[in-house]
Amino acid sequence: MTDDPIETQTPKRRITDPKEALLALERAVPGLVDHRRSAPAPLDWALVEENLGTALPSDYKYLAEWYPTFAIGDYILVGLPEPGDEPHVHRGFQSTLDVLVDAWLEPDLGLLAYPAPGGLLPWSESDESDKFMWSTAGGTPQEWFVTVAGRGGAWWHYAGGAVQFLAELCDGTLEPWGLRIFDPEATPC
């Protein structure tokens, strides 16, 4: 990893409405709407969040209700819970947290794993082991921002939600610091 200070990219306007964030992602990722469910999946978020020990951001939950797991550009895997898997979703988060603790986190930079106050909670990763996490700082999950750990050692923050982050990364609004350039085509997994 790097000892450089962490920089932050800030969107022109933080999208707080989950529907608006999802529409931005659908505009940014060609073919994504082809994989949209015809009706929202009935996920038991209370069970997921109870097992995880925290509520989750509404944009992520809205995305999971409308889409199954998918990849963007055969680069970023957006793993999402499926109906019936709610009792086990926390295991996936915990497995990725274990990897973060063992090999990625930088306590000297204040980068700690959830459930530490403000700790990092992973929500996605790339096929090159780049990690995309929520920084759980803030009063509510809607205030969480994205922290990126690039495989090459770049750590940075994005002062917006996960779905808006994906939309702006895919439409070129966001600088992909330390991430590779990719074609933002959607692929079901």
mmCIF file with all atom_site columns, C-alpha atoms in Angstrom:
data_model
loop_
_atom_site.group_PDB
_atom_site.id
_atom_site.type_symbol
_atom_site.label_atom_id
_atom_site.label_alt_id
_atom_site.label_comp_id
_atom_site.label_asym_id
_atom_site.label_entity_id
_atom_site.label_seq_id
_atom_site.pdbx_PDB_ins_code
_atom_site.Cartn_x
_atom_site.Cartn_y
_atom_site.Cartn_z
_atom_site.occupancy
_atom_site.B_iso_or_equiv
_atom_site.pdbx_formal_charge
_atom_site.auth_seq_id
_atom_site.auth_comp_id
_atom_site.auth_asym_id
_atom_site.auth_atom_id
_atom_site.pdbx_PDB_model_num
ATOM 1   C CA . MET A 1 1   ? 0.000   0.000   0.000   1.00 0.00 ? 1   MET A CA 1
ATOM 2   C CA . THR A 1 2   ? 0.963   3.631   -0.059  1.00 0.00 ? 2   THR A CA 1
ATOM 3   C CA . ASP A 1 3   ? 1.745   6.176   2.619   1.00 0.00 ? 3   ASP A CA 1
ATOM 4   C CA . ASP A 1 4   ? 0.316   9.015   0.524   1.00 0.00 ? 4   ASP A CA 1
ATOM 5   C CA . PRO A 1 5   ? -2.591  10.922  2.037   1.00 0.00 ? 5   PRO A CA 1
ATOM 6   C CA . ILE A 1 6   ? -6.002  9.826   0.870   1.00 0.00 ? 6   ILE A CA 1
ATOM 7   C CA . GLU A 1 7   ? -7.676  12.184  -1.567  1.00 0.00 ? 7   GLU A CA 1
ATOM 8   C CA . THR A 1 8   ? -11.401 12.585  -2.118  1.00 0.00 ? 8   THR A CA 1
ATOM 9   C CA . GLN A 1 9   ? -13.445 13.062  -5.256  1.00 0.00 ? 9   GLN A CA 1
ATOM 10  C CA . THR A 1 10  ? -16.717 14.864  -4.660  1.00 0.00 ? 10  THR A CA 1
ATOM 11  C CA . PRO A 1 11  ? -19.676 14.667  -7.030  1.00 0.00 ? 11  PRO A CA 1
ATOM 12  C CA . LYS A 1 12  ? -21.150 17.934  -8.276  1.00 0.00 ? 12  LYS A CA 1
ATOM 13  C CA . ARG A 1 13  ? -24.347 16.874  -6.503  1.00 0.00 ? 13  ARG A CA 1
ATOM 14  C CA . ARG A 1 14  ? -24.751 13.907  -4.239  1.00 0.00 ? 14  ARG A CA 1
ATOM 15  C CA . ILE A 1 15  ? -27.723 11.831  -5.362  1.00 0.00 ? 15  ILE A CA 1
ATOM 16  C CA . THR A 1 16  ? -29.711 10.851  -2.290  1.00 0.00 ? 16  THR A CA 1
ATOM 17  C CA . ASP A 1 17  ? -32.766 9.395   -4.023  1.00 0.00 ? 17  ASP A CA 1
ATOM 18  C CA . PRO A 1 18  ? -32.195 5.673   -4.742  1.00 0.00 ? 18  PRO A CA 1
ATOM 19  C CA . LYS A 1 19  ? -34.402 5.763   -7.859  1.00 0.00 ? 19  LYS A CA 1
ATOM 20  C CA . GLU A 1 20  ? -32.454 8.683   -9.309  1.00 0.00 ? 20  GLU A CA 1
ATOM 21  C CA . ALA A 1 21  ? -29.137 6.959   -8.559  1.00 0.00 ? 21  ALA A CA 1
ATOM 22  C CA . LEU A 1 22  ? -30.299 3.772   -10.282 1.00 0.00 ? 22  LEU A CA 1
ATOM 23  C CA . LEU A 1 23  ? -31.478 5.717   -13.339 1.00 0.00 ? 23  LEU A CA 1
ATOM 24  C CA . ALA A 1 24  ? -28.039 7.355   -13.561 1.00 0.00 ? 24  ALA A CA 1
ATOM 25  C CA . LEU A 1 25  ? -26.408 3.910   -13.452 1.00 0.00 ? 25  LEU A CA 1
ATOM 26  C CA . GLU A 1 26  ? -28.775 2.555   -16.094 1.00 0.00 ? 26  GLU A CA 1
ATOM 27  C CA . ARG A 1 27  ? -27.891 5.491   -18.385 1.00 0.00 ? 27  ARG A CA 1
ATOM 28  C CA . ALA A 1 28  ? -24.168 4.946   -17.804 1.00 0.00 ? 28  ALA A CA 1
ATOM 29  C CA . VAL A 1 29  ? -24.040 1.174   -18.366 1.00 0.00 ? 29  VAL A CA 1
ATOM 30  C CA . PRO A 1 30  ? -25.215 -0.005  -21.799 1.00 0.00 ? 30  PRO A CA 1
ATOM 31  C CA . GLY A 1 31  ? -27.367 -3.104  -21.599 1.00 0.00 ? 31  GLY A CA 1
ATOM 32  C CA . LEU A 1 32  ? -27.937 -2.949  -17.853 1.00 0.00 ? 32  LEU A CA 1
ATOM 33  C CA . VAL A 1 33  ? -31.696 -2.390  -18.177 1.00 0.00 ? 33  VAL A CA 1
ATOM 34  C CA . ASP A 1 34  ? -31.913 -5.647  -20.164 1.00 0.00 ? 34  ASP A CA 1
ATOM 35  C CA . HIS A 1 35  ? -31.188 -7.460  -16.868 1.00 0.00 ? 35  HIS A CA 1
ATOM 36  C CA . ARG A 1 36  ? -33.641 -5.492  -14.722 1.00 0.00 ? 36  ARG A CA 1
ATOM 37  C CA . ARG A 1 37  ? -36.256 -7.562  -12.939 1.00 0.00 ? 37  ARG A CA 1
ATOM 38  C CA . SER A 1 38  ? -39.868 -7.004  -13.971 1.00 0.00 ? 38  SER A CA 1
ATOM 39  C CA . ALA A 1 39  ? -40.758 -6.357  -10.314 1.00 0.00 ? 39  ALA A CA 1
ATOM 40  C CA . PRO A 1 40  ? -38.613 -5.666  -7.252  1.00 0.00 ? 40  PRO A CA 1
ATOM 41  C CA . ALA A 1 41  ? -37.313 -8.765  -5.464  1.00 0.00 ? 41  ALA A CA 1
ATOM 42  C CA . PRO A 1 42  ? -38.862 -9.270  -2.017  1.00 0.00 ? 42  PRO A CA 1
ATOM 43  C CA . LEU A 1 43  ? -35.678 -9.180  0.043   1.00 0.00 ? 43  LEU A CA 1
ATOM 44  C CA . ASP A 1 44  ? -35.849 -9.448  3.838   1.00 0.00 ? 44  ASP A CA 1
ATOM 45  C CA . TRP A 1 45  ? -33.628 -6.464  4.608   1.00 0.00 ? 45  TRP A CA 1
ATOM 46  C CA . ALA A 1 46  ? -34.435 -6.615  8.315   1.00 0.00 ? 46  ALA A CA 1
ATOM 47  C CA . LEU A 1 47  ? -32.847 -10.077 8.506   1.00 0.00 ? 47  LEU A CA 1
ATOM 48  C CA . VAL A 1 48  ? -29.833 -9.087  6.362   1.00 0.00 ? 48  VAL A CA 1
ATOM 49  C CA . GLU A 1 49  ? -29.184 -6.000  8.451   1.00 0.00 ? 49  GLU A CA 1
ATOM 50  C CA . GLU A 1 50  ? -29.743 -7.781  11.770  1.00 0.00 ? 50  GLU A CA 1
ATOM 51  C CA . ASN A 1 51  ? -27.188 -10.454 10.839  1.00 0.00 ? 51  ASN A CA 1
ATOM 52  C CA . LEU A 1 52  ? -24.747 -7.849  9.546   1.00 0.00 ? 52  LEU A CA 1
ATOM 53  C CA . GLY A 1 53  ? -25.190 -5.611  12.583  1.00 0.00 ? 53  GLY A CA 1
ATOM 54  C CA . THR A 1 54  ? -25.955 -2.456  10.623  1.00 0.00 ? 54  THR A CA 1
ATOM 55  C CA . ALA A 1 55  ? -28.483 -0.949  8.284   1.00 0.00 ? 55  ALA A CA 1
ATOM 56  C CA . LEU A 1 56  ? -27.357 -0.603  4.659   1.00 0.00 ? 56  LEU A CA 1
ATOM 57  C CA . PRO A 1 57  ? -27.637 2.379   2.313   1.00 0.00 ? 57  PRO A CA 1
ATOM 58  C CA . SER A 1 58  ? -30.966 2.691   0.516   1.00 0.00 ? 58  SER A CA 1
ATOM 59  C CA . ASP A 1 59  ? -29.368 3.015   -2.948  1.00 0.00 ? 59  ASP A CA 1
ATOM 60  C CA . TYR A 1 60  ? -27.681 -0.378  -2.543  1.00 0.00 ? 60  TYR A CA 1
ATOM 61  C CA . LYS A 1 61  ? -30.905 -1.990  -1.323  1.00 0.00 ? 61  LYS A CA 1
ATOM 62  C CA . TYR A 1 62  ? -32.867 -0.497  -4.200  1.00 0.00 ? 62  TYR A CA 1
ATOM 63  C CA . LEU A 1 63  ? -30.265 -1.757  -6.700  1.00 0.00 ? 63  LEU A CA 1
ATOM 64  C CA . ALA A 1 64  ? -30.445 -5.265  -5.187  1.00 0.00 ? 64  ALA A CA 1
ATOM 65  C CA . GLU A 1 65  ? -34.230 -5.290  -5.369  1.00 0.00 ? 65  GLU A CA 1
ATOM 66  C CA . TRP A 1 66  ? -34.189 -4.525  -9.104  1.00 0.00 ? 66  TRP A CA 1
ATOM 67  C CA . TYR A 1 67  ? -31.063 -6.417  -10.247 1.00 0.00 ? 67  TYR A CA 1
ATOM 68  C CA . PRO A 1 68  ? -29.394 -9.756  -9.661  1.00 0.00 ? 68  PRO A CA 1
ATOM 69  C CA . THR A 1 69  ? -25.614 -9.887  -9.361  1.00 0.00 ? 69  THR A CA 1
ATOM 70  C CA . PHE A 1 70  ? -23.909 -8.491  -12.452 1.00 0.00 ? 70  PHE A CA 1
ATOM 71  C CA . ALA A 1 71  ? -20.505 -7.464  -13.755 1.00 0.00 ? 71  ALA A CA 1
ATOM 72  C CA . ILE A 1 72  ? -19.616 -4.196  -15.406 1.00 0.00 ? 72  ILE A CA 1
ATOM 73  C CA . GLY A 1 73  ? -17.123 -4.469  -18.238 1.00 0.00 ? 73  GLY A CA 1
ATOM 74  C CA . ASP A 1 74  ? -16.023 -7.893  -17.040 1.00 0.00 ? 74  ASP A CA 1
ATOM 75  C CA . TYR A 1 75  ? -14.132 -5.831  -14.467 1.00 0.00 ? 75  TYR A CA 1
ATOM 76  C CA . ILE A 1 76  ? -16.326 -4.872  -11.504 1.00 0.00 ? 76  ILE A CA 1
ATOM 77  C CA . LEU A 1 77  ? -18.458 -7.534  -9.853  1.00 0.00 ? 77  LEU A CA 1
ATOM 78  C CA . VAL A 1 78  ? -21.549 -6.088  -8.204  1.00 0.00 ? 78  VAL A CA 1
ATOM 79  C CA . GLY A 1 79  ? -22.603 -8.913  -5.913  1.00 0.00 ? 79  GLY A CA 1
ATOM 80  C CA . LEU A 1 80  ? -26.150 -8.499  -4.649  1.00 0.00 ? 80  LEU A CA 1
ATOM 81  C CA . PRO A 1 81  ? -28.312 -10.538 -2.270  1.00 0.00 ? 81  PRO A CA 1
ATOM 82  C CA . GLU A 1 82  ? -30.984 -12.802 -3.727  1.00 0.00 ? 82  GLU A CA 1
ATOM 83  C CA . PRO A 1 83  ? -34.337 -13.678 -2.172  1.00 0.00 ? 83  PRO A CA 1
ATOM 84  C CA . GLY A 1 84  ? -33.896 -16.721 0.064   1.00 0.00 ? 84  GLY A CA 1
ATOM 85  C CA . ASP A 1 85  ? -30.193 -16.009 0.688   1.00 0.00 ? 85  ASP A CA 1
ATOM 86  C CA . GLU A 1 86  ? -30.831 -13.363 3.371   1.00 0.00 ? 86  GLU A CA 1
ATOM 87  C CA . PRO A 1 87  ? -29.768 -15.594 6.310   1.00 0.00 ? 87  PRO A CA 1
ATOM 88  C CA . HIS A 1 88  ? -26.331 -16.024 4.684   1.00 0.00 ? 88  HIS A CA 1
ATOM 89  C CA . VAL A 1 89  ? -25.591 -12.607 3.148   1.00 0.00 ? 89  VAL A CA 1
ATOM 90  C CA . HIS A 1 90  ? -23.542 -11.526 6.164   1.00 0.00 ? 90  HIS A CA 1
ATOM 91  C CA . ARG A 1 91  ? -21.103 -14.403 5.518   1.00 0.00 ? 91  ARG A CA 1
ATOM 92  C CA . GLY A 1 92  ? -20.126 -12.893 2.155   1.00 0.00 ? 92  GLY A CA 1
ATOM 93  C CA . PHE A 1 93  ? -19.521 -9.518  3.772   1.00 0.00 ? 93  PHE A CA 1
ATOM 94  C CA . GLN A 1 94  ? -17.549 -11.181 6.588   1.00 0.00 ? 94  GLN A CA 1
ATOM 95  C CA . SER A 1 95  ? -15.417 -13.223 4.182   1.00 0.00 ? 95  SER A CA 1
ATOM 96  C CA . THR A 1 96  ? -14.398 -10.090 2.299   1.00 0.00 ? 96  THR A CA 1
ATOM 97  C CA . LEU A 1 97  ? -13.815 -8.245  5.587   1.00 0.00 ? 97  LEU A CA 1
ATOM 98  C CA . ASP A 1 98  ? -11.447 -11.023 6.672   1.00 0.00 ? 98  ASP A CA 1
ATOM 99  C CA . VAL A 1 99  ? -9.410  -10.539 3.479   1.00 0.00 ? 99  VAL A CA 1
ATOM 100 C CA . LEU A 1 100 ? -9.343  -6.783  4.057   1.00 0.00 ? 100 LEU A CA 1
ATOM 101 C CA . VAL A 1 101 ? -8.111  -7.148  7.604   1.00 0.00 ? 101 VAL A CA 1
ATOM 102 C CA . ASP A 1 102 ? -5.432  -9.661  6.634   1.00 0.00 ? 102 ASP A CA 1
ATOM 103 C CA . ALA A 1 103 ? -4.003  -7.982  3.570   1.00 0.00 ? 103 ALA A CA 1
ATOM 104 C CA . TRP A 1 104 ? -5.412  -4.560  2.773   1.00 0.00 ? 104 TRP A CA 1
ATOM 105 C CA . LEU A 1 105 ? -6.255  -2.249  5.634   1.00 0.00 ? 105 LEU A CA 1
ATOM 106 C CA . GLU A 1 106 ? -3.960  0.591   6.614   1.00 0.00 ? 106 GLU A CA 1
ATOM 107 C CA . PRO A 1 107 ? -4.475  1.368   10.324  1.00 0.00 ? 107 PRO A CA 1
ATOM 108 C CA . ASP A 1 108 ? -1.815  4.100   10.110  1.00 0.00 ? 108 ASP A CA 1
ATOM 109 C CA . LEU A 1 109 ? -4.067  5.905   7.617   1.00 0.00 ? 109 LEU A CA 1
ATOM 110 C CA . GLY A 1 110 ? -7.134  5.388   9.807   1.00 0.00 ? 110 GLY A CA 1
ATOM 111 C CA . LEU A 1 111 ? -8.460  2.626   7.559   1.00 0.00 ? 111 LEU A CA 1
ATOM 112 C CA . LEU A 1 112 ? -10.084 0.088   9.835   1.00 0.00 ? 112 LEU A CA 1
ATOM 113 C CA . ALA A 1 113 ? -12.628 -2.641  9.212   1.00 0.00 ? 113 ALA A CA 1
ATOM 114 C CA . TYR A 1 114 ? -16.274 -2.474  10.149  1.00 0.00 ? 114 TYR A CA 1
ATOM 115 C CA . PRO A 1 115 ? -17.526 -2.707  12.962  1.00 0.00 ? 115 PRO A CA 1
ATOM 116 C CA . ALA A 1 116 ? -14.902 -0.189  14.139  1.00 0.00 ? 116 ALA A CA 1
ATOM 117 C CA . PRO A 1 117 ? -16.417 3.310   14.201  1.00 0.00 ? 117 PRO A CA 1
ATOM 118 C CA . GLY A 1 118 ? -16.236 4.604   10.633  1.00 0.00 ? 118 GLY A CA 1
ATOM 119 C CA . GLY A 1 119 ? -14.855 1.213   9.594   1.00 0.00 ? 119 GLY A CA 1
ATOM 120 C CA . LEU A 1 120 ? -14.832 -0.006  6.015   1.00 0.00 ? 120 LEU A CA 1
ATOM 121 C CA . LEU A 1 121 ? -17.499 -2.414  4.807   1.00 0.00 ? 121 LEU A CA 1
ATOM 122 C CA . PRO A 1 122 ? -16.909 -3.939  1.343   1.00 0.00 ? 122 PRO A CA 1
ATOM 123 C CA . TRP A 1 123 ? -19.730 -3.960  -1.213  1.00 0.00 ? 123 TRP A CA 1
ATOM 124 C CA . SER A 1 124 ? -17.888 -4.817  -4.460  1.00 0.00 ? 124 SER A CA 1
ATOM 125 C CA . GLU A 1 125 ? -14.542 -5.675  -5.992  1.00 0.00 ? 125 GLU A CA 1
ATOM 126 C CA . SER A 1 126 ? -12.880 -5.902  -9.370  1.00 0.00 ? 126 SER A CA 1
ATOM 127 C CA . ASP A 1 127 ? -11.392 -8.889  -11.126 1.00 0.00 ? 127 ASP A CA 1
ATOM 128 C CA . GLU A 1 128 ? -8.005  -7.307  -10.360 1.00 0.00 ? 128 GLU A CA 1
ATOM 129 C CA . SER A 1 129 ? -8.732  -7.290  -6.602  1.00 0.00 ? 129 SER A CA 1
ATOM 130 C CA . ASP A 1 130 ? -9.537  -3.577  -6.370  1.00 0.00 ? 130 ASP A CA 1
ATOM 131 C CA . LYS A 1 131 ? -11.872 -3.153  -3.383  1.00 0.00 ? 131 LYS A CA 1
ATOM 132 C CA . PHE A 1 132 ? -14.925 -0.891  -3.207  1.00 0.00 ? 132 PHE A CA 1
ATOM 133 C CA . MET A 1 133 ? -16.158 -0.227  0.310   1.00 0.00 ? 133 MET A CA 1
ATOM 134 C CA . TRP A 1 134 ? -18.425 1.976   2.314   1.00 0.00 ? 134 TRP A CA 1
ATOM 135 C CA . SER A 1 135 ? -16.810 4.127   4.937   1.00 0.00 ? 135 SER A CA 1
ATOM 136 C CA . THR A 1 136 ? -19.391 3.742   7.681   1.00 0.00 ? 136 THR A CA 1
ATOM 137 C CA . ALA A 1 137 ? -18.694 7.195   9.132   1.00 0.00 ? 137 ALA A CA 1
ATOM 138 C CA . GLY A 1 138 ? -21.777 9.345   9.482   1.00 0.00 ? 138 GLY A CA 1
ATOM 139 C CA . GLY A 1 139 ? -25.016 9.255   11.356  1.00 0.00 ? 139 GLY A CA 1
ATOM 140 C CA . THR A 1 140 ? -26.879 7.025   8.893   1.00 0.00 ? 140 THR A CA 1
ATOM 141 C CA . PRO A 1 141 ? -25.965 4.691   6.018   1.00 0.00 ? 141 PRO A CA 1
ATOM 142 C CA . GLN A 1 142 ? -27.285 7.365   3.616   1.00 0.00 ? 142 GLN A CA 1
ATOM 143 C CA . GLU A 1 143 ? -24.311 9.504   4.714   1.00 0.00 ? 143 GLU A CA 1
ATOM 144 C CA . TRP A 1 144 ? -21.712 6.810   4.088   1.00 0.00 ? 144 TRP A CA 1
ATOM 145 C CA . PHE A 1 145 ? -19.241 7.424   1.295   1.00 0.00 ? 145 PHE A CA 1
ATOM 146 C CA . VAL A 1 146 ? -17.220 5.113   -0.911  1.00 0.00 ? 146 VAL A CA 1
ATOM 147 C CA . THR A 1 147 ? -13.596 4.209   -0.250  1.00 0.00 ? 147 THR A CA 1
ATOM 148 C CA . VAL A 1 148 ? -11.576 2.616   -3.042  1.00 0.00 ? 148 VAL A CA 1
ATOM 149 C CA . ALA A 1 149 ? -8.504  0.465   -2.473  1.00 0.00 ? 149 ALA A CA 1
ATOM 150 C CA . GLY A 1 150 ? -6.739  -0.004  -5.780  1.00 0.00 ? 150 GLY A CA 1
ATOM 151 C CA . ARG A 1 151 ? -4.661  -3.128  -6.220  1.00 0.00 ? 151 ARG A CA 1
ATOM 152 C CA . GLY A 1 152 ? -1.715  -0.914  -7.138  1.00 0.00 ? 152 GLY A CA 1
ATOM 153 C CA . GLY A 1 153 ? -1.834  0.832   -3.753  1.00 0.00 ? 153 GLY A CA 1
ATOM 154 C CA . ALA A 1 154 ? -4.060  3.823   -4.441  1.00 0.00 ? 154 ALA A CA 1
ATOM 155 C CA . TRP A 1 155 ? -6.532  4.601   -1.663  1.00 0.00 ? 155 TRP A CA 1
ATOM 156 C CA . TRP A 1 156 ? -9.160  7.265   -2.208  1.00 0.00 ? 156 TRP A CA 1
ATOM 157 C CA . HIS A 1 157 ? -12.640 8.367   -1.242  1.00 0.00 ? 157 HIS A CA 1
ATOM 158 C CA . TYR A 1 158 ? -15.690 9.278   -3.268  1.00 0.00 ? 158 TYR A CA 1
ATOM 159 C CA . ALA A 1 159 ? -18.092 11.527  -1.356  1.00 0.00 ? 159 ALA A CA 1
ATOM 160 C CA . GLY A 1 160 ? -21.231 9.868   -2.683  1.00 0.00 ? 160 GLY A CA 1
ATOM 161 C CA . GLY A 1 161 ? -23.122 6.606   -2.553  1.00 0.00 ? 161 GLY A CA 1
ATOM 162 C CA . ALA A 1 162 ? -22.200 3.290   -4.154  1.00 0.00 ? 162 ALA A CA 1
ATOM 163 C CA . VAL A 1 163 ? -24.694 3.410   -7.032  1.00 0.00 ? 163 VAL A CA 1
ATOM 164 C CA . GLN A 1 164 ? -23.773 6.985   -7.934  1.00 0.00 ? 164 GLN A CA 1
ATOM 165 C CA . PHE A 1 165 ? -20.096 5.988   -7.733  1.00 0.00 ? 165 PHE A CA 1
ATOM 166 C CA . LEU A 1 166 ? -20.658 3.200   -10.262 1.00 0.00 ? 166 LEU A CA 1
ATOM 167 C CA . ALA A 1 167 ? -22.637 5.524   -12.550 1.00 0.00 ? 167 ALA A CA 1
ATOM 168 C CA . GLU A 1 168 ? -19.981 8.241   -12.507 1.00 0.00 ? 168 GLU A CA 1
ATOM 169 C CA . LEU A 1 169 ? -17.124 5.757   -12.897 1.00 0.00 ? 169 LEU A CA 1
ATOM 170 C CA . CYS A 1 170 ? -18.860 4.249   -15.930 1.00 0.00 ? 170 CYS A CA 1
ATOM 171 C CA . ASP A 1 171 ? -19.890 7.514   -17.588 1.00 0.00 ? 171 ASP A CA 1
ATOM 172 C CA . GLY A 1 172 ? -16.414 9.036   -17.209 1.00 0.00 ? 172 GLY A CA 1
ATOM 173 C CA . THR A 1 173 ? -17.428 11.785  -14.770 1.00 0.00 ? 173 THR A CA 1
ATOM 174 C CA . LEU A 1 174 ? -15.171 10.278  -12.121 1.00 0.00 ? 174 LEU A CA 1
ATOM 175 C CA . GLU A 1 175 ? -11.391 10.058  -12.408 1.00 0.00 ? 175 GLU A CA 1
ATOM 176 C CA . PRO A 1 176 ? -10.530 6.339   -12.121 1.00 0.00 ? 176 PRO A CA 1
ATOM 177 C CA . TRP A 1 177 ? -7.502  6.917   -9.858  1.00 0.00 ? 177 TRP A CA 1
ATOM 178 C CA . GLY A 1 178 ? -5.518  3.686   -9.814  1.00 0.00 ? 178 GLY A CA 1
ATOM 179 C CA . LEU A 1 179 ? -8.244  1.700   -11.593 1.00 0.00 ? 179 LEU A CA 1
ATOM 180 C CA . ARG A 1 180 ? -7.998  0.422   -15.124 1.00 0.00 ? 180 ARG A CA 1
ATOM 181 C CA . ILE A 1 181 ? -10.084 1.829   -17.936 1.00 0.00 ? 181 ILE A CA 1
ATOM 182 C CA . PHE A 1 182 ? -12.859 -0.557  -18.991 1.00 0.00 ? 182 PHE A CA 1
ATOM 183 C CA . ASP A 1 183 ? -15.848 -0.759  -21.314 1.00 0.00 ? 183 ASP A CA 1
ATOM 184 C CA . PRO A 1 184 ? -18.920 -0.354  -19.085 1.00 0.00 ? 184 PRO A CA 1
ATOM 185 C CA . GLU A 1 185 ? -21.039 -3.123  -20.602 1.00 0.00 ? 185 GLU A CA 1
ATOM 186 C CA . ALA A 1 186 ? -23.300 -5.112  -18.241 1.00 0.00 ? 186 ALA A CA 1
ATOM 187 C CA . THR A 1 187 ? -22.976 -8.882  -17.972 1.00 0.00 ? 187 THR A CA 1
ATOM 188 C CA . PRO A 1 188 ? -25.213 -11.051 -15.770 1.00 0.00 ? 188 PRO A CA 1
ATOM 189 C CA . CYS A 1 189 ? -23.420 -13.414 -13.394 1.00 0.00 ? 189 CYS A CA 1
#
